[in-house]
Amino acid sequence: MERHELTALLSIAVVAALLLGCGFLPTTAPEIQLASREATVARGECTILEWVVEGAEEYPVFLNGEEVDSSGWKQVCPDETTTYELVVGAPGGPYEERATVVVEGEPGPGVSLSPTSPPPTAMAATPTTPPSVPSPTTPPPTPTTPPPPPAPTSTSPPPAPQPYTLELINQSGITICHVRFTDPSQAPGSWGDDQLGGSLIGDGQSRTLEVPVGREYVIVEDCQGIQFGLCVMSSSPQSCTIYNMVANLVLHNHSGQIISYVYIVPSPEGTNGNWGDDQLGATETVAPGATRTWAITATRYDLRAVGELGQEWTVYDVEMPTGMSPQSYDWVIGPVAPPVSGNLVLTNNSGQTICYVYISLSTDTVWGSDQLGAGETIGPGQSRGWEVPPDTYDLKAEDCSHNVLDQRHNQSIAGPFQWTIS
């Protein structure tokens, strides 16, 4: 498939084989490997392309415009030197890797370039008649008039490439407020001006856009500027659908007091102290035992709630779940915990309950006893501290079914150490 054929590729969330280019902002770029088993082949021969994508397996992957799995192989039989391109549609990207197969040699007469064609059948040599020797009395041949030179070929330049159109269909559940174009020469995350000019594309609506020459990627943003959809375009009028990108954030107030303020901001805004506006407004509160739900763009968030007595509950870098229909994240606010003491402090931002914690010297050969003791747990958003002597430790935390939530080795602890599990 040509690079400029349309493939509506990516949707950031998401079920990569179905969602065209939706995704979250990854904390690190994915690791992409693309290689050919033979860097050089003779014309008419084939080789194998192999690739692996790590760190973004949930996002769509494309090989020369064709959607493929995050790892695999493909036989290719180029008839000329060809560069193959692997594109991963994770936000902050797209991320690309290329591999070139060099083709050497020209095809001989009668040789097929198909890799499955049989070799040509050898032809029997036909004896040639020796040239006749002119008789001594034969006059020399009369000189002939040379043929006229060929007519000059046209030097007109090829027609200039034309802009093309793309129909953008919004089935994300979110209003699209900004659409931007870019080209492969721009740095990842560097996007052009908004193409909507202040207009909106509501859920269930569509918009036809004219794509400038050389622009091959489209990014869509919600009204907070959060990127949640990505498409790779083509030179043919086609469409790109942005699928569901809504998550339900459900606050459960088990604190025993009224929640007066709630702040929900994309990570790492909360870590930087930028909490934005109160999401409850001037008069709304969340009573003890009540719940409150927000439908938000599925990405990573910092969360903060403030009780009527001034107590605060904060959770950082929480990833909202996604699917073909809106998924829910339960934010449980429990009673105010006592102050955490100790030079090793574990903070549970995983969204799951921690039931087992192991802290052992790196020189030990076994994990030893559970450091929580019988019946003790660390709920989502809670912390627990231990006082440990300065040394090098191995750390492990498990849920109540002994599934490992986090494990670290050779961790040097010489003073206060924050162990955060996301």
Coordinates of C-alpha atoms in Angstrom, one line a residue, residues 126-300:
T126 CA 21.0 -21.4 -33.4
P127 CA 24.0 -21.6 -35.8
T128 CA 24.5 -18.4 -37.7
T129 CA 25.3 -18.0 -41.4
P130 CA 28.7 -16.5 -41.9
P131 CA 28.6 -13.1 -43.7
S132 CA 29.1 -13.3 -47.4
V133 CA 32.4 -12.0 -48.8
P134 CA 31.9 -9.5 -51.6
S135 CA 33.2 -10.4 -55.0
P136 CA 36.2 -8.5 -56.2
T137 CA 34.0 -7.2 -59.0
T138 CA 31.2 -6.1 -56.7
P139 CA 31.0 -2.4 -56.5
P140 CA 31.0 -0.9 -52.9
P141 CA 27.5 -0.2 -51.4
T142 CA 25.9 3.1 -52.0
P143 CA 26.0 5.3 -48.9
T144 CA 22.6 5.7 -47.3
T145 CA 21.1 8.8 -45.9
P146 CA 21.2 8.8 -42.0
P147 CA 17.8 8.8 -40.3
P148 CA 16.6 12.1 -38.9
P149 CA 17.2 12.7 -35.2
P150 CA 14.3 11.8 -32.9
A151 CA 11.8 14.5 -32.1
P152 CA 12.5 16.2 -28.7
T153 CA 10.5 14.9 -25.8
S154 CA 8.2 17.2 -23.8
T155 CA 9.9 18.9 -20.9
S156 CA 6.7 20.0 -19.2
P157 CA 6.9 19.4 -15.4
P158 CA 4.5 16.8 -13.9
P159 CA 1.3 18.2 -12.5
A160 CA 1.6 19.6 -8.9
P161 CA 0.0 17.6 -6.1
Q162 CA -3.4 18.8 -5.1
P163 CA -5.0 19.1 -1.7
Y164 CA -7.4 16.4 -0.8
T165 CA -10.4 16.0 1.5
L166 CA -11.0 14.0 4.7
E167 CA -14.4 13.4 6.4
L168 CA -13.8 13.4 10.2
I169 CA -16.6 11.5 12.0
N170 CA -17.0 12.0 15.7
Q171 CA -18.3 9.0 17.6
S172 CA -16.2 9.6 20.7
G173 CA -18.9 10.8 23.1
I174 CA -16.8 14.0 23.4
T175 CA -17.1 17.3 21.6
I176 CA -14.1 18.0 19.3
C177 CA -13.0 21.6 19.8
H178 CA -9.7 21.6 17.9
V179 CA -8.3 19.8 14.8
R180 CA -4.7 20.2 13.8
F181 CA -2.5 18.9 10.9
T182 CA 1.2 18.1 10.8
D183 CA 3.7 16.4 8.5
P184 CA 6.4 13.7 9.1
S185 CA 9.2 16.3 9.1
Q186 CA 7.8 18.0 12.3
A187 CA 8.8 16.9 15.7
P188 CA 6.4 14.6 17.5
G189 CA 3.9 16.6 19.5
S190 CA 4.4 19.7 17.3
W191 CA 1.1 20.5 15.6
G192 CA -0.2 23.3 13.4
D193 CA -3.0 25.8 13.9
D194 CA -6.6 24.8 14.8
Q195 CA -8.5 24.0 11.6
L196 CA -12.0 24.5 13.1
G197 CA -11.7 28.3 13.6
G198 CA -13.8 28.3 16.8
S199 CA -16.5 25.9 15.5
L200 CA -17.2 22.5 17.1
I201 CA -17.8 18.8 16.0
G202 CA -20.3 17.4 18.5
D203 CA -20.7 13.7 19.3
G204 CA -22.3 12.0 16.3
Q205 CA -21.5 14.8 13.9
S206 CA -19.0 14.9 11.0
R207 CA -16.9 17.6 9.2
T208 CA -15.2 17.5 5.8
L209 CA -11.8 19.1 5.9
E210 CA -9.4 20.0 3.2
V211 CA -5.9 18.5 3.9
P212 CA -2.9 20.6 2.7
V213 CA -0.3 18.9 0.5
G214 CA 2.3 17.1 2.7
R215 CA 0.2 17.0 5.8
E216 CA -0.3 13.3 6.7
Y217 CA -1.5 13.3 10.3
V218 CA -4.6 14.8 12.1
I219 CA -4.9 15.2 15.8
V220 CA -8.1 16.0 17.6
E221 CA -8.5 17.7 21.0
D222 CA -11.4 18.3 23.5
C223 CA -12.2 21.7 24.7
Q224 CA -9.6 21.5 27.5
G225 CA -6.9 20.9 24.8
I226 CA -6.5 17.2 25.7
Q227 CA -5.4 15.2 22.7
F228 CA -7.5 12.0 22.3
G229 CA -7.6 11.1 18.6
L230 CA -5.1 10.6 15.8
C231 CA -5.6 9.7 12.1
V232 CA -3.2 9.1 9.3
M233 CA -4.6 10.5 6.1
S234 CA -4.3 9.7 2.3
S235 CA -4.4 11.4 -1.1
S236 CA -7.9 10.0 -1.7
P237 CA -11.2 11.4 -0.3
Q238 CA -11.9 9.1 2.7
S239 CA -13.1 9.2 6.2
C240 CA -11.7 8.8 9.7
T241 CA -13.8 7.9 12.7
I242 CA -12.9 8.8 16.3
Y243 CA -14.5 6.2 18.6
N244 CA -15.5 6.2 22.2
M245 CA -13.1 8.1 24.5
V246 CA -15.3 8.8 27.5
A247 CA -14.6 7.5 31.0
N248 CA -16.8 7.8 34.1
L249 CA -15.0 9.0 37.2
V250 CA -17.1 8.0 40.2
L251 CA -16.4 9.6 43.6
H252 CA -17.5 7.5 46.6
N253 CA -17.6 9.6 49.8
H254 CA -16.8 7.2 52.7
S255 CA -15.0 9.9 54.7
G256 CA -17.8 10.6 57.2
Q257 CA -17.9 14.3 56.3
I258 CA -19.2 16.5 53.5
I259 CA -16.9 16.9 50.4
S260 CA -16.9 20.6 49.6
Y261 CA -14.4 20.9 46.7
V262 CA -13.3 18.5 43.9
Y263 CA -10.5 19.1 41.4
I264 CA -9.9 17.0 38.3
V265 CA -6.9 18.0 36.1
P266 CA -4.8 16.2 33.5
S267 CA -1.5 14.9 34.8
P268 CA 0.9 16.4 35.8
E269 CA -1.0 19.6 36.4
G270 CA -1.8 18.7 40.0
T271 CA 1.7 17.6 40.7
N272 CA 2.8 21.1 39.6
G273 CA 0.2 22.8 41.8
N274 CA -2.2 23.8 39.0
W275 CA -5.5 22.4 40.2
G276 CA -7.8 24.6 38.1
D277 CA -11.5 25.1 38.9
D278 CA -13.6 23.4 41.5
Q279 CA -15.7 20.7 39.7
L280 CA -18.6 21.0 42.2
G281 CA -19.4 24.6 41.5
A282 CA -20.4 27.3 44.0
T283 CA -23.2 25.4 45.7
E284 CA -22.9 21.6 45.1
T285 CA -21.4 19.2 47.7
V286 CA -21.1 15.4 48.1
A287 CA -22.7 14.2 51.3
P288 CA -21.3 11.3 53.4
G289 CA -22.2 8.0 51.8
A290 CA -23.1 9.6 48.5
T291 CA -21.5 9.3 45.1
R292 CA -20.9 11.8 42.3
T293 CA -20.0 10.9 38.6
W294 CA -18.2 12.9 36.0
A295 CA -17.9 11.9 32.3
I296 CA -14.4 12.9 31.2
T297 CA -12.0 12.4 28.4
A298 CA -10.1 9.1 28.9
T299 CA -6.5 10.0 29.8
R300 CA -4.4 10.4 32.9

